[in-house]
Short mmCIF file of C-alpha atoms in Angstrom, two decimals:
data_model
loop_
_atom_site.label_atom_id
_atom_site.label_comp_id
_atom_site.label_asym_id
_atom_site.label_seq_id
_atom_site.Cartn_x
_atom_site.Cartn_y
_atom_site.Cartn_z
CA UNK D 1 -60.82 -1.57 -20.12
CA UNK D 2 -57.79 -1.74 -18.22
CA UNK D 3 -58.47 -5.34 -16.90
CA UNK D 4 -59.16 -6.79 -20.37
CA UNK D 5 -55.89 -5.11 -21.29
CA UNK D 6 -54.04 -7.23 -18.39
CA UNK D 7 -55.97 -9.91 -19.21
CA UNK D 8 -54.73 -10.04 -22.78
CA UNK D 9 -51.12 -9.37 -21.63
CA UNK D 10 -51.60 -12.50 -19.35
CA UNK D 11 -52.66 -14.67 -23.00
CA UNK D 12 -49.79 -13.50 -24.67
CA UNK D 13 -47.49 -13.84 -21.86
CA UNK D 14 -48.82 -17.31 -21.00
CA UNK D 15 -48.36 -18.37 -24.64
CA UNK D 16 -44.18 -17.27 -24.49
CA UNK D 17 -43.91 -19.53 -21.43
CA UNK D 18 -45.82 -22.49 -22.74
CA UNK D 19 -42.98 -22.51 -25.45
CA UNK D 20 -40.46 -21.75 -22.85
CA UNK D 21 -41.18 -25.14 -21.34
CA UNK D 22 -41.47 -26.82 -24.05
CA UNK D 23 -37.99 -25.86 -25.06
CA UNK D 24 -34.89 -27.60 -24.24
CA UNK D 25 -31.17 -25.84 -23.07
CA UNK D 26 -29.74 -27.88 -26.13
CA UNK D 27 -32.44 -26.55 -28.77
CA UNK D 28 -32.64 -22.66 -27.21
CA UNK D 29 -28.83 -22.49 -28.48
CA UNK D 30 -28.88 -23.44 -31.75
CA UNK D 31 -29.00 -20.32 -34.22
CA UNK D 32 -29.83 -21.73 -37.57
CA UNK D 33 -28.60 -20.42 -41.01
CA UNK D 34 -30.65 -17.75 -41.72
CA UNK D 35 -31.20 -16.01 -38.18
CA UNK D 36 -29.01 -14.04 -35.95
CA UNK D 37 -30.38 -14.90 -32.87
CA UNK D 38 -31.72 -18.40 -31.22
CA UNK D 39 -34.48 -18.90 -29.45
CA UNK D 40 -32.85 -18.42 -25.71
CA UNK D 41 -31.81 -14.81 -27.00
CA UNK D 42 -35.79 -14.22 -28.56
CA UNK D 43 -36.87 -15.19 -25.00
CA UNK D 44 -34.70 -12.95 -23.06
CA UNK D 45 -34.86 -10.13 -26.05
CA UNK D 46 -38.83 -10.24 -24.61
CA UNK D 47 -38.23 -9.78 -21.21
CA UNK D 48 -35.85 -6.75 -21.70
CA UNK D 49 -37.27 -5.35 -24.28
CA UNK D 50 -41.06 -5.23 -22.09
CA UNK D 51 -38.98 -4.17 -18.75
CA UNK D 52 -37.65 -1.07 -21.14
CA UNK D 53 -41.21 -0.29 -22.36
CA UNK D 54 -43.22 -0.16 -19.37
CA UNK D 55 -41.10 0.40 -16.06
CA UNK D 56 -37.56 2.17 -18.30
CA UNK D 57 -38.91 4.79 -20.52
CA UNK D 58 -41.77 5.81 -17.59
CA UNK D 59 -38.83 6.24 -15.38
CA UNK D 60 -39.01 3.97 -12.90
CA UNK D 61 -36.31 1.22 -11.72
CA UNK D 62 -35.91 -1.51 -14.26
CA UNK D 63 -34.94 -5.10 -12.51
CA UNK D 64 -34.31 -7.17 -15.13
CA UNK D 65 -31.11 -8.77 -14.41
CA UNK D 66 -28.74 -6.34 -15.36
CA UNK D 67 -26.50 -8.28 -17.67
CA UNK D 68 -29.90 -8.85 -20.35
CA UNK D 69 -28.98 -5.59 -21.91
CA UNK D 70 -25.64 -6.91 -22.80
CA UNK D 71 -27.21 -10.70 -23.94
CA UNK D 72 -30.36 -9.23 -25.16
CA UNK D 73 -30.48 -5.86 -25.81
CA UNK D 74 -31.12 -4.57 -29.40
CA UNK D 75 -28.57 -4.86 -31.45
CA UNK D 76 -26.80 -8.02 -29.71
CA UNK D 77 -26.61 -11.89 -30.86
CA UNK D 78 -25.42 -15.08 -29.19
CA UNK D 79 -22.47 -14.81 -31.59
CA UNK D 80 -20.91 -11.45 -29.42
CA UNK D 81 -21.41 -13.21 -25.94
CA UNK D 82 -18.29 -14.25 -24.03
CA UNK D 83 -20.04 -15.78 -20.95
CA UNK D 84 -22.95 -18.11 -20.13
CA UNK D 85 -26.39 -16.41 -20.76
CA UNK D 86 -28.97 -16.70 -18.35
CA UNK D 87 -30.77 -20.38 -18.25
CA UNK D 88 -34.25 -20.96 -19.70
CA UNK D 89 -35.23 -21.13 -15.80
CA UNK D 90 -34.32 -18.00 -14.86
CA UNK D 91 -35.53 -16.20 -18.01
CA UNK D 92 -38.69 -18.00 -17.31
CA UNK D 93 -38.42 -16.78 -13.67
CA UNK D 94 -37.89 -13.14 -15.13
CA UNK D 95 -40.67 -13.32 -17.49
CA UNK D 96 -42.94 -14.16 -14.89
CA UNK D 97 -42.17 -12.19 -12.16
CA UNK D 98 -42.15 -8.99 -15.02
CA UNK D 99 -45.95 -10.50 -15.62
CA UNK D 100 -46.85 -9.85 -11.98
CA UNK D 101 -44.84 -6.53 -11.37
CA UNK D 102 -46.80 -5.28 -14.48
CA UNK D 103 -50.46 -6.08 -13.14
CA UNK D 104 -49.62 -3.86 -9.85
CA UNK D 105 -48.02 -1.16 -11.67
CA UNK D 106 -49.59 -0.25 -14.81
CA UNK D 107 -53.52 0.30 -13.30
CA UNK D 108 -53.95 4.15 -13.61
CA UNK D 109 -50.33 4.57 -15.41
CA UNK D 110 -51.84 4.49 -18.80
CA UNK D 111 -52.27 7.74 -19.49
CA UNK D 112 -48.97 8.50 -17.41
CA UNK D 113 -46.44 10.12 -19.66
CA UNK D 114 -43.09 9.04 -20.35
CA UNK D 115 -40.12 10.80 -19.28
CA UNK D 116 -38.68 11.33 -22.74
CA UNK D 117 -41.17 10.84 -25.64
CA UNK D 118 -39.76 7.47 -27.49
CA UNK D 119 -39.59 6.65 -31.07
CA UNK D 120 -38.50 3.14 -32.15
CA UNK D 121 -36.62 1.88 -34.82
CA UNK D 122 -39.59 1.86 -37.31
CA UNK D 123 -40.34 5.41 -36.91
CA UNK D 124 -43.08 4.69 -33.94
CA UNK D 125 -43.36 7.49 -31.51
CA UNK D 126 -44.99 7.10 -28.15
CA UNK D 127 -45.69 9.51 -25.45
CA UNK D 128 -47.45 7.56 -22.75
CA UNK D 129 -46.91 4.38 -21.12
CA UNK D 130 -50.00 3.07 -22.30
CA UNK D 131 -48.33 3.48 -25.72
CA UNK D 132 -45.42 1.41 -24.93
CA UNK D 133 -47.11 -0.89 -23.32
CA UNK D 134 -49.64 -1.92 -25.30
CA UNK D 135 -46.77 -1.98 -28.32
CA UNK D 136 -45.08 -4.28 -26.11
CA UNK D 137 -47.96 -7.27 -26.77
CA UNK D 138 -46.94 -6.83 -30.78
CA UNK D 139 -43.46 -7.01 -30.02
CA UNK D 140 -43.55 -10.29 -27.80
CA UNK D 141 -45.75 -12.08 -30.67
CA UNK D 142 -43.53 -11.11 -33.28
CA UNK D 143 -40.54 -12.63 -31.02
CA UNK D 144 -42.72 -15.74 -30.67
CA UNK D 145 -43.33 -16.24 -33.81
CA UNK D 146 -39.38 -15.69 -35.13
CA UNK D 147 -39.01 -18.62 -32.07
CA UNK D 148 -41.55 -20.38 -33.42
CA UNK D 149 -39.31 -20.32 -37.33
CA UNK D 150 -36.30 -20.95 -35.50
CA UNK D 151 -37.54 -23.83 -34.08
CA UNK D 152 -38.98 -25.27 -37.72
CA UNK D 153 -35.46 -24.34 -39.17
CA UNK D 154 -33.66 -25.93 -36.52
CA UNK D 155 -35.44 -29.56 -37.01
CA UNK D 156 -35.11 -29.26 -40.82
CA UNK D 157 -31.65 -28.76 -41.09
#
């Protein structure tokens, strides 16, 4: 069971990066009316948000870059930043290498509990990293999917 379950994380992970690079610098930056964020932010919201759910809240080191809570944390928008974020490259870099650091860690953590139990914003609670991690798959799709609007709204306006 616990292959499939990488196996699936590899499908949806492979799908963000396919519209990673298909994305331009110029079109990841626009925020259209209507959204908060762009589509650079939805990329590196991902790749935080997954490095908080599986390695953060099981306690172990997190090595996302550490400014991508302050571009891409919850809460944040390309509107607050005051410095360059992160290029498409190296979130792409990130969201790989998280990919690969995943497969070696997670085999016989599923049932691992977390440090703290977590609830999330919509009331969720989770106890294991299993939990978190498999949440983690819904929460990338959604992302990809509010990329995916952002990129229709973008063309039509």
């Amino acid at each position: 069971m616990e292959n499939m379950i990488l196996k699936h994380m590899d499908v949806v992970r492979g799908i963000t990066i396919s519209i990673l690079e298909k994305t331009t610098e110029e079109a990841a930056d626009i925020t259209p009316k209507g959204f908060n964020n762009n589509i650079r932010w939805n990329l590196g919201h991902i790749a935080f948000i997954q490095e908080k759910l599986v390695f953060g809240l099981a306690g172990e080191p997190m090595q996302t870059p550490e400014s991508y809570e302050s571009f891409f944390g919850a809460g944040t928008k390309p509107a607050d930043w005051t410095e360059a974020a992160p290029s498409l490259e190296e979130i792409g870099d990130v969201l790989k290498d998280q990919a690969h650091r995943i497969k070696e860690f997670m085999p016989q953590q599923f049932d691992k509990q977390l440090i703290t139990p977590f609830t999330n914003k919509a009331g969720i609670n989770f106890t294991t990293v299993g939990e978190t991690f498999l949440f983690s798959f819904y929460h990338e799709a959604m992302h990809v999917e509010t990329i995916k609007q952002i990129g229709k709204s973008a063309a039509a306006q």
